[in-house]
Every structure is written in structure tokens, then in C-alpha cells.
CSV table of C-alpha atoms and ligand atoms in Angstrom, one decimal:
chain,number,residue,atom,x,y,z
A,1,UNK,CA,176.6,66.5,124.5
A,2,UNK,CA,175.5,63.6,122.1
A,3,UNK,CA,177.9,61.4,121.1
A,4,UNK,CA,177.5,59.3,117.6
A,5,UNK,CA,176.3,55.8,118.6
A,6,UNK,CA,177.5,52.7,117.3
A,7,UNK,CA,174.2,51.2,117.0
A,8,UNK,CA,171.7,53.3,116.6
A,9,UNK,CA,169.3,54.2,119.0
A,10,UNK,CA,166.3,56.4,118.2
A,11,UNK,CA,164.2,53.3,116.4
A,12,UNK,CA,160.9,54.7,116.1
A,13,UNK,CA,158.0,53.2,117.8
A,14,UNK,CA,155.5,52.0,114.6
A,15,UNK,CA,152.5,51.0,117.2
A,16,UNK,CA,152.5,55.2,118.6
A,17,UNK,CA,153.4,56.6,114.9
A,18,UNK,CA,150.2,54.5,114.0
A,19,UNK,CA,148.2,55.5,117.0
A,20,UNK,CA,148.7,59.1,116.0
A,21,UNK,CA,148.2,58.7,112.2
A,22,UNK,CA,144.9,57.2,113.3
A,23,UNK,CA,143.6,59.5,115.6
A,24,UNK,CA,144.7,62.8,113.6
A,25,UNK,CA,142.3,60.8,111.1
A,26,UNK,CA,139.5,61.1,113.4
A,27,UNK,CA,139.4,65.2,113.5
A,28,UNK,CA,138.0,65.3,110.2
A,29,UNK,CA,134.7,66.7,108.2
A,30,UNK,CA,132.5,63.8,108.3
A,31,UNK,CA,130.0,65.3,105.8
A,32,UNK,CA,132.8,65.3,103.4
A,33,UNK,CA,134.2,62.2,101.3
A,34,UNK,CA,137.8,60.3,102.6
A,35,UNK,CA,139.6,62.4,105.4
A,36,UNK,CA,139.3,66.0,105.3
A,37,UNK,CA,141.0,68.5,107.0
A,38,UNK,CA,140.6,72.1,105.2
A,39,UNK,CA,143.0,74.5,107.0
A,40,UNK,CA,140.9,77.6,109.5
A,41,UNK,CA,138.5,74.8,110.0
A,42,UNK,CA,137.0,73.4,114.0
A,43,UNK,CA,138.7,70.2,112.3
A,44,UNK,CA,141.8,72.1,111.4
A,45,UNK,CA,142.1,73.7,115.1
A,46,UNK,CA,140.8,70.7,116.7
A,47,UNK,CA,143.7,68.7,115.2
A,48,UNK,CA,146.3,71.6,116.2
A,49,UNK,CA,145.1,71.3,119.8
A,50,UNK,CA,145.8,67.9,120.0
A,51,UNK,CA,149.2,68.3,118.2
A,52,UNK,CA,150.2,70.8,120.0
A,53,UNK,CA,149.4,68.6,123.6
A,54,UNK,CA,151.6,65.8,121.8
A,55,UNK,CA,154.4,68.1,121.2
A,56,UNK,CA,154.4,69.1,124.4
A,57,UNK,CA,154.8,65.6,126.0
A,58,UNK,CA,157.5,65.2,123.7
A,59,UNK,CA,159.3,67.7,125.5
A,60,UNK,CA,159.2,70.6,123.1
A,61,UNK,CA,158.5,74.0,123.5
A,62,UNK,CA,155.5,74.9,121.8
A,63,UNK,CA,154.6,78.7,120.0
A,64,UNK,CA,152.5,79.6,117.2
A,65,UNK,CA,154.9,82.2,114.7
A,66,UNK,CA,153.4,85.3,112.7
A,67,UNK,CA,151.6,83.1,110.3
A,68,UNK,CA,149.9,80.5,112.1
A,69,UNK,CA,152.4,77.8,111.9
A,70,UNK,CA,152.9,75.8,115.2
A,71,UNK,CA,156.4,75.4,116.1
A,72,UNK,CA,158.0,72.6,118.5
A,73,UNK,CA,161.0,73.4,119.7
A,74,UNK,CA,164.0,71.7,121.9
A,75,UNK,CA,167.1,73.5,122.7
A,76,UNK,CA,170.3,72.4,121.5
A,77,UNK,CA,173.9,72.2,123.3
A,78,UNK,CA,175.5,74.6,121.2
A,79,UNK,CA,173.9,77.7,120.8
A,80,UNK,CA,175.4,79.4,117.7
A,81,UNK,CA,174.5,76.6,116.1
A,82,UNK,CA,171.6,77.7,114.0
A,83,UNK,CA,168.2,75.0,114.4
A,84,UNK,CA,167.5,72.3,112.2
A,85,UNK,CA,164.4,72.2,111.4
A,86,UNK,CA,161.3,69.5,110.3
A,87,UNK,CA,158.4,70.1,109.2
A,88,UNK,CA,154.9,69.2,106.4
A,89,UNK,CA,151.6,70.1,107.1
A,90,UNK,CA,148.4,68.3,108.5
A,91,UNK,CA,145.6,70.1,106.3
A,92,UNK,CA,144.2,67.9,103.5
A,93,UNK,CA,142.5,68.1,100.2
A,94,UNK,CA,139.1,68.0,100.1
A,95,UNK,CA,138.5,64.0,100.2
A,96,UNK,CA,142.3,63.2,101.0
A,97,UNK,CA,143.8,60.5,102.4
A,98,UNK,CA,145.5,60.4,106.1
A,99,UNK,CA,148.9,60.3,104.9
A,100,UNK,CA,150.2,63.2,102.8
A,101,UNK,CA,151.8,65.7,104.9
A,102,UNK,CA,150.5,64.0,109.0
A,103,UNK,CA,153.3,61.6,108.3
A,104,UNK,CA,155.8,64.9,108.3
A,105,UNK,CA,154.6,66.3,111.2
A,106,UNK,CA,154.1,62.7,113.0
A,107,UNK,CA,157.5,62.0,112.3
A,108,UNK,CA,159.1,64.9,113.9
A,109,UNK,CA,157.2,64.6,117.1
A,110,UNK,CA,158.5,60.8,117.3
A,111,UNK,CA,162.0,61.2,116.9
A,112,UNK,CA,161.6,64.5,119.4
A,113,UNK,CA,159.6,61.4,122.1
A,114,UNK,CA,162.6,58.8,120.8
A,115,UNK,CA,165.3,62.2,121.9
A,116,UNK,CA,163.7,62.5,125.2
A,117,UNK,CA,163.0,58.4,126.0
A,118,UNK,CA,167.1,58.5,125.2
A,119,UNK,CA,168.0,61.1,127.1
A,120,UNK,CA,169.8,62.6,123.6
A,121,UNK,CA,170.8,66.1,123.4
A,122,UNK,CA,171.5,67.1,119.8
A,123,UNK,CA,174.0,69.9,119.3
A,124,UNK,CA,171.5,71.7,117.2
A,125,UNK,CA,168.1,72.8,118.1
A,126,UNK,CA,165.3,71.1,116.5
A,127,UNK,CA,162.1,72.7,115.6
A,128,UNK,CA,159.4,70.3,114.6
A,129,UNK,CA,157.1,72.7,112.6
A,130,UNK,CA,153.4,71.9,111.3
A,131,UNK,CA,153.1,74.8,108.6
A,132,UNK,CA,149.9,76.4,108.4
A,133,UNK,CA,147.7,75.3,104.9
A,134,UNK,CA,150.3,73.7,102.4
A,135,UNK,CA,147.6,72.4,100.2
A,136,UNK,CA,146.2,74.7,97.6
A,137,UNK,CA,143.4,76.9,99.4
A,138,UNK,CA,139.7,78.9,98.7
A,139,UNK,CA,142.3,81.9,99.0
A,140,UNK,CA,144.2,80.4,95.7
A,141,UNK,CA,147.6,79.9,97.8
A,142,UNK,CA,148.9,76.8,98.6
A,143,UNK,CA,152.4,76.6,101.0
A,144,UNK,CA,150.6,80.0,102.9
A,145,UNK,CA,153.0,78.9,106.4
A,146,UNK,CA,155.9,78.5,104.5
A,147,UNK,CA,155.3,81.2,102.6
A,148,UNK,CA,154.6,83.0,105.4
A,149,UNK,CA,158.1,81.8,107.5
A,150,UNK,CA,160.2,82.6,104.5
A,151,UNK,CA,158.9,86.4,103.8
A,152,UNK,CA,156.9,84.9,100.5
A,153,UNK,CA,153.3,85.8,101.8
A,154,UNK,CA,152.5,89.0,100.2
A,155,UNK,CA,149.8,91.9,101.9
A,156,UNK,CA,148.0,91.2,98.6
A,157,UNK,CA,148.0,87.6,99.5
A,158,UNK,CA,146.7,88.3,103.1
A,159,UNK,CA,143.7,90.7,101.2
A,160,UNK,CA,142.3,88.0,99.7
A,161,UNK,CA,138.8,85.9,100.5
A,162,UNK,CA,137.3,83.0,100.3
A,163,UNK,CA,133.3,82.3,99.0
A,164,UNK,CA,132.3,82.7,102.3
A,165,UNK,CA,133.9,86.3,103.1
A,166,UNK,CA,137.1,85.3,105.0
A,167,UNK,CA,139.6,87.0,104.4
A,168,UNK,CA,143.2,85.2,105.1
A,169,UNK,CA,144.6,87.8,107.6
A,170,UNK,CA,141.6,86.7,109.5
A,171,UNK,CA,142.1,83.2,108.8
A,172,UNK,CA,145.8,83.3,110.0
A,173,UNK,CA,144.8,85.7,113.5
A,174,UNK,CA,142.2,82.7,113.7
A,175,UNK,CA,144.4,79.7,114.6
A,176,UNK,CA,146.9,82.0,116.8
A,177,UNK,CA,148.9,83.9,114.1
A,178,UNK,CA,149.5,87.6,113.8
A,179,UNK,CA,149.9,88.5,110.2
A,180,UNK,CA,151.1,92.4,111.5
A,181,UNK,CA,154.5,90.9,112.5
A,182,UNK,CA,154.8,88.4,109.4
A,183,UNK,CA,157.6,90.7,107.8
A,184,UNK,CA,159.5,91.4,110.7
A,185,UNK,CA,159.3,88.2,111.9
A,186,UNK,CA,160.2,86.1,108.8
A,187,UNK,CA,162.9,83.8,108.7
A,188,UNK,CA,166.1,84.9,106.3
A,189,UNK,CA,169.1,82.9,104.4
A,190,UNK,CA,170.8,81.2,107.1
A,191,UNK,CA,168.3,80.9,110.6
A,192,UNK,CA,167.7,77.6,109.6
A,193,UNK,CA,170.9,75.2,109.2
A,194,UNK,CA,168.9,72.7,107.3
A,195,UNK,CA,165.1,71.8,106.5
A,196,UNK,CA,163.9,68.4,106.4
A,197,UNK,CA,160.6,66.6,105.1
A,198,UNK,CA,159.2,62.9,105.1
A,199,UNK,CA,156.9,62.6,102.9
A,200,UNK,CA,154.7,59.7,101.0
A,201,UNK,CA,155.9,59.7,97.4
A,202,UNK,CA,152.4,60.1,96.0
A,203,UNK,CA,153.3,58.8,92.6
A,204,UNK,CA,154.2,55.2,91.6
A,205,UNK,CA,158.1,54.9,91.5
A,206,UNK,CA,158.9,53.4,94.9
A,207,UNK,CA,156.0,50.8,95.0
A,208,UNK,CA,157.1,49.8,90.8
A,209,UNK,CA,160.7,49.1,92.0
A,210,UNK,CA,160.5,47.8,95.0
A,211,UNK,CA,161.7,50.3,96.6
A,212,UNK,CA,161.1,51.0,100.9
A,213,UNK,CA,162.7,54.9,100.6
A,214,UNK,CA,163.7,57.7,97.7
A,215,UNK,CA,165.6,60.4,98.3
A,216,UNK,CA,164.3,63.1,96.5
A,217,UNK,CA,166.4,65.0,94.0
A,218,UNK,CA,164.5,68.1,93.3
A,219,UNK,CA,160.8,69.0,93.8
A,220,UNK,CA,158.9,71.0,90.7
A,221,UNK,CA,157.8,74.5,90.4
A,222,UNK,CA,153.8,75.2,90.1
A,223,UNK,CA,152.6,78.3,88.4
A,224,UNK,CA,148.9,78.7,89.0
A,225,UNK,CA,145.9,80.8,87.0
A,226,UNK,CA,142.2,81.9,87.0
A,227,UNK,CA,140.8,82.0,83.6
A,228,UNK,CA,137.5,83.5,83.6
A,229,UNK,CA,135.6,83.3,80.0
A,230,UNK,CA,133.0,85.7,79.6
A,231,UNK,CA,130.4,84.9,76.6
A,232,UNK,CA,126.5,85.8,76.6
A,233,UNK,CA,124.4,84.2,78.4
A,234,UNK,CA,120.7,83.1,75.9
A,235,UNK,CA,118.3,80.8,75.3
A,236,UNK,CA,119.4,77.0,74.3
A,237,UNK,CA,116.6,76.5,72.2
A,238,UNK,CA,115.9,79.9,70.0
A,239,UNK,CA,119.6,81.1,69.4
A,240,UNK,CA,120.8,79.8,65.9
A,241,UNK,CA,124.6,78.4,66.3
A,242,UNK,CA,125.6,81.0,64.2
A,243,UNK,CA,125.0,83.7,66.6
A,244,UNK,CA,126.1,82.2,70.0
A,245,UNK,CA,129.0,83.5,72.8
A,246,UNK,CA,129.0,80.2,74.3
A,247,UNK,CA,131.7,80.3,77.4
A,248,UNK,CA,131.8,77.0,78.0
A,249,UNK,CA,132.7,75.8,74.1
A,250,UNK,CA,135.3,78.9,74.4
A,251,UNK,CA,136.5,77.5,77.4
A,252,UNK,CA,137.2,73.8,76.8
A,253,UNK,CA,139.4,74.7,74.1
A,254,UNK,CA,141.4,75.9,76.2
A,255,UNK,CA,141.2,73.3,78.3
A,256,UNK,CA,142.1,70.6,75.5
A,257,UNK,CA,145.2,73.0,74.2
A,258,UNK,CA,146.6,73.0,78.1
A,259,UNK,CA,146.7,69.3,77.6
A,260,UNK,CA,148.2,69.6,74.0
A,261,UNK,CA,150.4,72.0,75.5
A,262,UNK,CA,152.1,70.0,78.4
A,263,UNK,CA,151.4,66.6,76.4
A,264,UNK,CA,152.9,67.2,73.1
A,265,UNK,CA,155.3,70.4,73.0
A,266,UNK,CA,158.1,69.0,75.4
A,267,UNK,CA,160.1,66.0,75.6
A,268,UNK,CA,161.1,67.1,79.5
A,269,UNK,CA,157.9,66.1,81.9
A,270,UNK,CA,155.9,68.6,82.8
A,271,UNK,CA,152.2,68.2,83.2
A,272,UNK,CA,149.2,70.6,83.5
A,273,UNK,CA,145.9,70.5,84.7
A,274,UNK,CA,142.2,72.1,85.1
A,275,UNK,CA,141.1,70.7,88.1
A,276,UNK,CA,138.6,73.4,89.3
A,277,UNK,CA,135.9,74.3,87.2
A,278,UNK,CA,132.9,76.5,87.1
A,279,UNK,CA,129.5,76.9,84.3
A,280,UNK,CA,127.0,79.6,84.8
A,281,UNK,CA,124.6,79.7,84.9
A,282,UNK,CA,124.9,75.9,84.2
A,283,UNK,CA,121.1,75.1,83.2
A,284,UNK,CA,120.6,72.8,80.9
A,285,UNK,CA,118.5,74.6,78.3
A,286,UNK,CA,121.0,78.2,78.8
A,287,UNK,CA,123.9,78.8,76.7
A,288,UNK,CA,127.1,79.0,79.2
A,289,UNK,CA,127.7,83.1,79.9
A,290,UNK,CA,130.4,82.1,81.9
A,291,UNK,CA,133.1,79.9,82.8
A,292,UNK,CA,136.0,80.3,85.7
A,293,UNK,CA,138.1,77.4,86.0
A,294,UNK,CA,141.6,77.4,87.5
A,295,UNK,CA,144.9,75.7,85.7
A,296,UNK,CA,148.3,74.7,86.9
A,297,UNK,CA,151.6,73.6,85.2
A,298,UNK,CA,154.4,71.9,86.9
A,299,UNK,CA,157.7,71.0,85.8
A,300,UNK,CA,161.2,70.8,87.2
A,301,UNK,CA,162.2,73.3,85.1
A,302,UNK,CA,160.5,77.2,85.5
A,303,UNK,CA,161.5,77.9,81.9
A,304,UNK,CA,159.4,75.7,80.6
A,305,UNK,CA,156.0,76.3,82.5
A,306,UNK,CA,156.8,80.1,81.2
A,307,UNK,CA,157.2,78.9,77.5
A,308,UNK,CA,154.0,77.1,77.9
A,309,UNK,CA,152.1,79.4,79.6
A,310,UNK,CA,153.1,82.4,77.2
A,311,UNK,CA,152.0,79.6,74.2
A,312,UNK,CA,148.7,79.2,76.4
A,313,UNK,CA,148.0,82.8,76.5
A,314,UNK,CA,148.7,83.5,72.6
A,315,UNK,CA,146.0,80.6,72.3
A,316,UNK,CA,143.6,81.8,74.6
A,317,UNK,CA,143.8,85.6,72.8
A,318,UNK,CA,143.0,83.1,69.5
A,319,UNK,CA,140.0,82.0,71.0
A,320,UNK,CA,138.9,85.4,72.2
A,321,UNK,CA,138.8,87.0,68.9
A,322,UNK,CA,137.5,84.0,66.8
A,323,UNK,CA,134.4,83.2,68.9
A,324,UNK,CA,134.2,86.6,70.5
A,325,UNK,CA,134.4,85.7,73.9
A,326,UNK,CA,136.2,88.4,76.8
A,327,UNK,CA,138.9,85.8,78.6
A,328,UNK,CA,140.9,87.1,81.6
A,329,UNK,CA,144.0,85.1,82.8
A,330,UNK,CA,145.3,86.1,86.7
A,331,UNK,CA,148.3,84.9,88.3
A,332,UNK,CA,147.2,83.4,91.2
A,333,UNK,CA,150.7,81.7,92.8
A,334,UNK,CA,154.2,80.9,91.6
A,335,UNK,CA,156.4,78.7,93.5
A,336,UNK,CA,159.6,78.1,91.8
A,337,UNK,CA,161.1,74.2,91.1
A,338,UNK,CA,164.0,73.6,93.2
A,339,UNK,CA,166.8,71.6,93.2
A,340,UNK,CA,168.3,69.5,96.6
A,341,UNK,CA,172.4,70.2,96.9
A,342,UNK,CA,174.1,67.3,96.0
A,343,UNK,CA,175.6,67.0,99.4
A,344,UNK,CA,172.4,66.9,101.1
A,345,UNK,CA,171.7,64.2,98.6
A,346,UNK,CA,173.9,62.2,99.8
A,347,UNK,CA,173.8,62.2,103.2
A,348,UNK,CA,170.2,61.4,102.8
A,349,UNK,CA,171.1,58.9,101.0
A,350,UNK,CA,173.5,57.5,103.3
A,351,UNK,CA,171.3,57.6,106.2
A,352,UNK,CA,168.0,55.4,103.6
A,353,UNK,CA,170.4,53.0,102.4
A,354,UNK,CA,171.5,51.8,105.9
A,355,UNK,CA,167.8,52.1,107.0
A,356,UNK,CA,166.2,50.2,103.4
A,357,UNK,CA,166.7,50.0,100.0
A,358,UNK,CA,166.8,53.2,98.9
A,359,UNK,CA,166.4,55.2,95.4
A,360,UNK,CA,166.8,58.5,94.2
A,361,UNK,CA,163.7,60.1,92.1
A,362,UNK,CA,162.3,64.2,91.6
A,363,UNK,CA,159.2,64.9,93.8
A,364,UNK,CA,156.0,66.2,91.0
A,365,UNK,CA,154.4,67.4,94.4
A,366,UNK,CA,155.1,70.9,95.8
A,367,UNK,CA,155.7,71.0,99.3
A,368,UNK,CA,156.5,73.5,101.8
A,369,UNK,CA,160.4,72.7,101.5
A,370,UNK,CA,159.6,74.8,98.0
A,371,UNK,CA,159.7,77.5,100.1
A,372,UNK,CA,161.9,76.9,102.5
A,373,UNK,CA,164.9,76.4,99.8
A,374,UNK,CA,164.7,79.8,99.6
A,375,UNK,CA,166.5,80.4,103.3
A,376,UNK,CA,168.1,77.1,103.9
A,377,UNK,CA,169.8,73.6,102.4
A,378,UNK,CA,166.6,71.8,102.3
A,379,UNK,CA,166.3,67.3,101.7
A,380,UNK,CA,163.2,65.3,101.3
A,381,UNK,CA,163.1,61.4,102.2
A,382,UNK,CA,159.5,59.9,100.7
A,383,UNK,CA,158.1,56.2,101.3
A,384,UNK,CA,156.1,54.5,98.4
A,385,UNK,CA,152.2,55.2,98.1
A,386,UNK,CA,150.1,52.0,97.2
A,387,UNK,CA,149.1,52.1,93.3
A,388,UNK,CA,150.5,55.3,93.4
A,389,UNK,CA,147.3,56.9,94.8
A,390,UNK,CA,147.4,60.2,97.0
A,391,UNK,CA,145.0,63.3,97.4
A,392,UNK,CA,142.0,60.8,97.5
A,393,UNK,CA,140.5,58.1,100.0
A,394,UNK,CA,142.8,55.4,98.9
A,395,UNK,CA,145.7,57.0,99.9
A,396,UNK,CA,147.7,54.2,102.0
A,397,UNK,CA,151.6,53.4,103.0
A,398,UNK,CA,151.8,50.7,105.5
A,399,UNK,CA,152.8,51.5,108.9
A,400,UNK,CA,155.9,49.8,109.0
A,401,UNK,CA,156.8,51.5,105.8
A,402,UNK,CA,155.8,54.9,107.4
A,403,UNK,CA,158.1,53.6,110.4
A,404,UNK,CA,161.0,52.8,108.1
A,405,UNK,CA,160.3,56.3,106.9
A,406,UNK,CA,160.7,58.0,110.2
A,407,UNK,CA,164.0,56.0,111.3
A,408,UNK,CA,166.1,56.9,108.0
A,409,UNK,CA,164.6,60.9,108.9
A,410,UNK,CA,166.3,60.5,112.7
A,411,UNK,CA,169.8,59.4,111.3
A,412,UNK,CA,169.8,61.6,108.8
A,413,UNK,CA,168.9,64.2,111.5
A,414,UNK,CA,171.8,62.7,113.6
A,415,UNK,CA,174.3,62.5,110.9
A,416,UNK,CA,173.8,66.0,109.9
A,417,UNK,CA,173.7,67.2,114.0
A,418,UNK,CA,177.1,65.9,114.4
A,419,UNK,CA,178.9,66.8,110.7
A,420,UNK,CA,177.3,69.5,109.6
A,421,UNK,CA,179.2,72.7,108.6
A,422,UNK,CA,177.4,76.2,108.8
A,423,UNK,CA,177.4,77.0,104.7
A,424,UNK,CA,175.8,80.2,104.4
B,1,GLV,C1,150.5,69.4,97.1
B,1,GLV,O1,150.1,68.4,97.6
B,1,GLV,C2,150.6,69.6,95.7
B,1,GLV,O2,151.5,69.0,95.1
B,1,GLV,O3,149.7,70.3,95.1
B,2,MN,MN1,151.8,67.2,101.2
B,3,MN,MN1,148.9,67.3,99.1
């Protein structure tokens, strides 16, 4: 059985976290811009095969679970001990960076190598999970593994397609996953002792103070809708102004009052955004017939992204009547905010301030410890993103920071192996 060390021995090795950071960032779509990895994609499985080969040499058992997610896993010495587990995602936005979520997954299968080159046992088993499609996807889910491990992936949810006619359940049977045993197979409150993510930060905090690690405090909920606004399709040149059902003037009011909205109406952050948008038949000398975009508000707290979506609604009903448009909103996700225990604070805190200097700060990303609050403690540690840049080429944290990242994740690991009591 492990016994705490006095100096502590699982120090990452930064040249073989880089080597893998780097080469995950070959198995991308070259026709598309920065690194892309779209989840159900050659790249996407191409990536998995290698991961899964790495895990492997690390000494962990490797499966692929009900919804696709591959799952690393090394036994424990106490066995009713329930598994710790650590996990983010390797699929990317469309011209993403190499960085948000790899470094997760990267992380775990390092300090599972550093266990093995140490001959540690932990008491608990650790599963080093890479969940299938975090990011938001063609299918209008993002977190679909997590979803998926927690029970949250509905059959209405697996129905759905994507432009080009795949439907998810396919999607998921595609990269090893059997969404027929999702529900019995899904993970409840208490079979997992604790969840925990590295992350970068994405945002500007840790860079602005100085700062080598934060240890986040909570992570924000993100409602997400399709608006479609239906107008009337004519000609540009012969139809007076008068007697026009433009969709795309309908539409960006409503774009401009989700910005008024999130901008103006609160004091607590929360933001909102349009940041997929469609004109048809977009010609330039045809009136707009109609417009789909899709919008989503984040905030720590749930009550207000209802308040302002309720407020968004009313307005949208507004602008329905007055220019005589038809305008459709459909729930597409919900994840709710969550907040880390205080506790698991802490310790993650204890374990950053003896590996850096360390601050707490709330995560405006959504990850897939979103879902996995929902079954389990869950604590984040994130390392600074230059300039604050993430989900586009420029992504970049240093390796050493990415390193420094990865050793306070192994003692927090440790510390909670050998203290932590069962809470649920
Ligand atoms: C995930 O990266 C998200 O915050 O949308
Ligand atoms: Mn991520
Ligand atoms: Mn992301």
C-alpha cells in the first residue's frame, strides 16, 4: 500500500507531456484552420487509437463505456474504495488550439506512467477517462460522454442528426459505444469518490496576476437555443420597404437585445452569445426569408440565464407581431452552473500552493465536470492561457506551465488517495 512521501515523488516528465501534446496535434483536419479535431471524425478515432495505445503503456486497463468514452483504468488496494476519477476531452472546436481539454487527458496518462515508473499503488482506483465530444456539436450537445456517464443523454438526444444524416446513436456505436446499454450502464451518486479536471483557464485572470495555477471555485451553467425567423422571401429591388418580411432585419434585433440583455440588465456576470448563424437564401439582391442562428447564456447563477431568457422570449414575441415575422425558439441543451465544495477547494488548493503560486477564480467555460457534479465531489485546477486566447489557433500555455499543471493534479490526487472520507 502507498505510503505519503516526504518529498514528493510523481514530478511529471514536461519533455513526454510535450511530446504527446504535439503529436495528438498532428491527428487533425488539415483542410480546416488551427487544430481540429471534430468528435466521430478518422481524426477523432485516429487520435483515440493512439490514446488508447498510450494508456495502455501506462499500465492501465483500457474499455470504451456505453457512450463512447474511453476509460483507463488501474486497480486500487482497497477495493470498497469507490475510483477516483480524471478526465477532459480531446475533441476541438472547429479551428481550436492544441490545448483545451488534450492537457486533461494528457495529464492523467502521465501521472498513471509517473504511478507505474514509482512503483505506487494508490488505495483508490484511478480511471483516466477521455469523454466522448465535450465541445458543443452538429447534434446541438456539447458534454454528450459525460452526459452520457452520468444518465444525462436523453433518447431524444441520441435521435438527433447532423447536416450530413448522422444520427448520434450512430455516431456513439461508431467510436466503440453502445448507446442500448447507456441507462443501465450510467454512473449514479456515489461510484465515483471524486472527479478531477486540469484545464487551461481560457480567459485572462492567471496570465493578468501572475499567477502559474487557479483553483476553480465553481464553473457556469449554459442554456442553449435555435431561433429560426421565418419572413418572405422577394425581390431586393421591386419590394417597397413598406411591404417587406425581412428575416434577417427581424433577426438581428434579436441579436442586439441578447447583448442588451446580458450586458446591461445584471450587475452579476453573465454573458451571451450568437455565434452560429445562418441567411437564406443569402443573395445579395433577395430579401432574407430566413434566418436560423443559435444563442447561449452563461452565468454562475441558473436563475438568471432563466430571467433573461424569459425577457429574451417576451422580446422576440415583440418582434414577431411588429414586423410580422413567424420566430421559433427550441431548447437545444441545459447544463446547470455548479458550485466546487469548499473542502475540495481547499485541498486543491493546498496541493497548487505547494506546487506554484496559486489563486482561486470561477471557470466561464463548461466542462464535462458540469456533469459529473451531478454523481460526485468534483475540483478543477486550470494553468493561465496566453492573452487569454482559447478555442482559436493562438491558443498557447507553455509547457512548463502545462507541467506545473500536471504536478499540483498528482498531489492533489495523492492527498485526496490517502485522506479522503467516502461522503455520500
Ligand atoms: C467549452 O469549451 C465551452 O465552454 O463551450
Ligand atoms: Mn475544454
Ligand atoms: Mn472548449
Amino acid at each position: 500500500m502507498f505510503s505519503l512521501t516526504i518529498s514528493f515523488n510523481l514530478h511529471p516528465n514536461q519533455e513526454r507531456i510535450q511530446n504527446n501534446i504535439e503529436m495528438l496535434a498532428t491527428m487533425v483536419d488539415q483542410s480546416k484552420p488551427g487544430w481540429t479535431r471534430r468528435p466521430f471524425t478518422s481524426w477523432y478515432k485516429e487520435g483515440r487509437a493512439w490514446l488508447k495505445q498510450q494508456m495502455e503503456q501506462a499500465g492501465l486497463q483500457v474499455s470504451i463505456d456505453a457512450g463512447g468514452n474511453l476509460i483507463g483504468r488501474l486497480s486500487g488496494s482497497e477495493e470498497h474504495l469507490k475510483p477516483i476519477m480524471i478526465g477532459s476531452h480531446t475533441d476541438t472546436v472547429t479551428g481550436g488550439g492544441r490545448f483545451d481539454g488534450i492537457i486533461g487527458v494528457i495529464a492523467g496518462i502521465e501521472i498513471a506512467r509517473r504511478l507505474q515508473e514509482t512503483g505506487t499503488t494508490l488505495r483508490h482506483t484511478l480511471e483516466i477517462v477521455d469523454f466522448t465530444a465535450e465541445e458543443p456539436s452538429e447534434f446541438g450537445i456539447s458534454t454528450i460522454g459525460s452526459r452520457s456517464m452520468v444518465g444525462n443523454l436523453t433518447a431524444e438526444m441520441l435521435e438527433r442528426t447532423d447536416q450530413t444524416g448522422l444520427v448520434l446513436d450512430e455516431g456513439i456505436r461508431m467510436i466503440g459505444g453502445n448507446p442500448d446499454e447507456i441507462y443501465e450502464t450510467a454512473r449514479k451518486t456515489g461510484d465515483v469518490s471524486l472527479y478531477l479536471e486540469l484545464h487551461i483557464e481560457q480567459g485572462p485572470v492567471l496570465e493578468q496576476n501572475n499567477m502559474k495555477l487557479g483553483v476553480v471555485t465553481g464553473i457556469v451553467g449554459i442554456h442553449r437555443y435555435r431561433v429560426i425567423v421565418e419572413g418572405k422571401p422577394n425581390h431586393a429591388g421591386t419590394t417597397p420597404m413598406n411591404m417587406r418580411f425581412d428575416a434577417l432585419t427581424g433577426a438581428s434585433e434579436l441579436v442586439l437585445e441578447l447583448e442588451n440583455l446580458c450586458k446591461f440588465t445584471y450587475s452579476d456576470p453573465v454573458v451571451g452569445t450568437v455565434g452560429k448563424f445562418t441567411n437564406e437564401p443569402n443573395g445579395a439582391n433577395v430579401i432574407p426569408g430566413r434566418v436560423i442562428f443559435e444563442l447561449e447564456v452563461r452565468s454562475i447563477d441558473s436563475e438568471i440565464i432563466e430571467n433573461i431568457m424569459s425577457s429574451f422570449s417576451k422580446y422576440a414575441a415583440l418582434v414577431a407581431a411588429k414586423r410580422q415575422l413567424d420566430i421559433s425558439l427550441d431548447n437545444l441543451s441545459k447544463s446547470d452552473s455548479i458550485r466546487v465544495l469548499p473542502d475540495v477547494q481547499d485541498k486543491i488548493a493546498a496541493a497548487c500552493s505547494a506546487t506554484g503560486k496559486t489563486q482561486y477564480l470561477p471557470s466561464g467555460a463548461g466542462h464535462d465536470a458540469n456533469q459529473l457534479a451531478s454523481i460526485a465531489p468534483v475540483g478543477m485546477i486550470f494553468v493561465p492561457s496566453r492573452e487569454g486566447r482559447s478555442h482559436c489557433p493562438e491558443e498557447w500555455t507553455d509547457f512548463a506551465e502545462v507541467a506545473l499543471g500536471v504536478e499540483a493534479l498528482a498531489r492533489a490526487l495523492i492527498n485526496f488517495d490517502q485522506d479522503y472520507i467516502e461522503r455520500r
